[in-house]
Amino acid sequence: MFTLGPIGFVTPWLLIALAALPILWIILRAIPPAPIRRAFPGVALLLGLEDEDSEADRTPWWLLLLRMLAVAAMIFGFSGPILNPEPVETGSGPLVVLVDDSYAAAPDWRPRLEAADRRLEAAASTGRRVAVVALNDLPPEGGLPLRSAADAQARLDGLLPKAWPVDHAPALDWLDTVDEGFDTLWLSDGLAGDSRAALARELQSRGALTVSEPPAPRIGLQPARIADGMVRLSATRSTSDAAQTIDVTGQGPDPAGIERELARATLTFEQGATEAVTEISLPPELRNRIARFEVEGVRSAGTVTLADDTLRRRKVALIGGDSEEGLELLSPLHYLREALVPTADVLEGALSDLIAASPDVVVLADVAALAPSDKDALEEWVAEGGLLLRFAGPRLAAADTGRAEEDPLLPVRLRVGGREVGGAMSWGEPRTLAPFPEDSPFYGLAIPDDIEVTSQVLAEPGPLLAERTIAELVDGTPLVTRKTLADGQVVLIHVSANAEWSSLPLSGLFVQMLERLAVSTRTGTPDAGELEGTTWVPETLLDGFGALDDAGERPGVPGEELTQGVGPALPPGLYADEDRRVAVNVIGEDTVLRPAAWPAGVVPEWQGEREETDLSGWLLLLALAALAVDVIASLFLTGRLSGKRGKAAATAAVIGVALMIAPQNARAQDEAEATPIDEAALVAAAGEVTLAYVRTGNAQLDRVSEAGLLGLGQQLFARTSVEPVAPVGIDIETDELAVYPLLYWPVEETQPAPSSEAYAKLNAYLRGGGMIVFDTRDGDVAGFGSGATAEGTRLRSLARPLDIPPLEPIPNDHVLTRTFYLLADFPGRYFGESVWVESSPPDAERAEGMPFRNLNDGVTPVLIGGNDWASAWAVNENGSPMFPVGRGFAGERQREMAYRFGVNLVMHVLTGNYKSDQVHVPALLERLGQ
């Protein structure tokens, strides 16, 4: 292929004909030939006469130029011009595709894989062996994992970005064990690394190095923080060449538990700046609901920051007695206010009013007795999950509360009176704190030497005292005790909340203990020393695309390791320690993103968004249009355009050009905008069996869905009594869903998430008996739930706000296996992957004499799989299959089984589990016999 800039030519030898254009110009210029001038006196008699038919003596230059353009366009068109042609593979040795599979590569993951796929196709044409190497998952030492280009392509398509940066140093060590030479295609994530340049030089020494790197800057969203009552959002980027604006949204559950957008802010990077900051004001109730902030339209773990306790200021209700003589420093609440106001929303007032405000924590400072109604309300509040924190003091020490029997609002029984220096039950000197035990929430906190306790209330010895003690003095007497009350907790600190009984409220340890009890939160990320001695269990984890997933049964992580940076051993996510939450984000407060630096001789290129475009049709269309204009111009110049024949010829030329252009415009318009269903169509759909598919915005994918349901409808018409009408494309934002028994939803990795209103419609549709068939179309790579594909990840994100019941792979006795045909598998274009439906009831039992269980009578609201059923069902205008399925007879057999599954599916939606009623046949026959 001959290449001229961005354009290549399949048959470049035809371009030689361009050399004949000057000769053609001379010939056309001479036709018609110039007239010979002769002197003829009689011509004077013709003066003043007008000839209706005139003819130019020479062809005008602009008409000659138009004809030359038409001929040149035909020459170029027949030479096979291609815009952005794929480079021809020239190498012959091994090829290594090196992948930066980090979070920074996620935003353009699909384009970079497509660019690599085109390189692998070229390698396959020359028989080159290929090795795909992901830098976060290096192959064993000792050689290259070479395979055929086709196998390497499958390996490449199965790769997913990790949620942490790439470390290039291990790759250098791995290369030391590889002796052979090879060429390299490096799919770079665009970020600088300590060993990137050294690795590039090493690869250059092994063979040709080609780097594919996106030109767009990499963006990172830093953790949200609270500053002066405002939520501070900041972002960083790798390059600062141009101004840039990004939208950041706060996502979290609404009161109904449906995840939706709760906040939005715009951050602007000025030209020359790599940092952008903004602040937003949010009410506490809304702020506490936000689970994460993310950059809109950029799918990456680096553009998501999870919210933890640093963002969720707790509401703390303070109740205490009056201070002596009104002295502020003697008030039992003074030191609590000082410790809590910076990090919590402090509420004060009557207990009944405070409980109605739904606080997170209630603090009773030296409160001995409560009104019966207040006590009952407080006990109910604690049982529903509240935290009651009590401090001792003179009033509690002198009261009878918790003496004769255990009080529900005290963790232990108390002895009469208290113990103090110089008292009846006195110490010789003040006591200090003992080291916190390992099972204590305070374990790992450093105890200052100057903390002394002079008085305390004592706990009555009992079998549960040791279990409920979480801090004690050096003499073994309890300092802090705790018990659970239903879903809540009651904690008692056996000293006063002011400095009368101990110096604890004057120390920094007091604030740290409140944090460990989840009474207050921090304003920033804790350091390793503060986390030492704690264990944090991951609850949810981020994948490379920034989607949240359940952490499963992963082991806990020592607290001091949470500050060491994300990686395989510490993936980003939300980690929990009892009631506390710490977010481990990819981008930290001090993270700086720098663009990748390459050694001399390496110039990154980017073809991720470039596609081959055949220009032949457009050039030939241009040539025909130019010739049509030439016809009209020639008629005009000869004066024949005004006649009937001339007008007819001009009209024919205009119509011809319009017909050539109209199909292209009509198709483009059809792809760009779909006409919404009108009311009449909705009524018609309600009166017939109408299968519907969700429009994804991908025109090609939507056409396959429509063709698939059309093919399935034809099979239903031929095989059953169901006579469906033409399928319908649905916009779930605007269209009514209730009239469609089944929605086929092909999952596409870039399709936007529906709005909260659309999710409400979908949930109502599912509750009303509708079924949604989710098809990730990735059955050739991995099954649903494996997390191995972008489509599977996107499905989890799309389906999270839906009211979907627990799922399970289709059991052998599910009614879908026998609704119309007896089936054991449910293939589509792909075969063998699991198909998921609503779980069977746990108490479902097999009836005597029946081959299946007595399952629920409803229709499963969702069916999830990845076998690409629409492609197997799809037919073209002639009724022929649009896509191949398998090979030979086995492939056609697989297509037949796909049709049978489709028939079973529709019959199941329309008739429910009527075949399960066979379970009741013995009982019915017995009743009839009686």
XYZ file of C-alpha atoms in Angstrom, residues 22-31 64:
11
model
C -2.628 18.173 -18.642
C -3.092 16.408 -21.994
C -6.799 16.123 -21.305
C -6.891 19.839 -20.544
C -5.397 20.640 -23.955
C -7.844 18.332 -25.752
C -10.877 19.739 -23.956
C -9.646 23.268 -24.551
C -9.547 22.581 -28.317
C -13.138 21.292 -28.441
C -12.752 22.669 -17.977
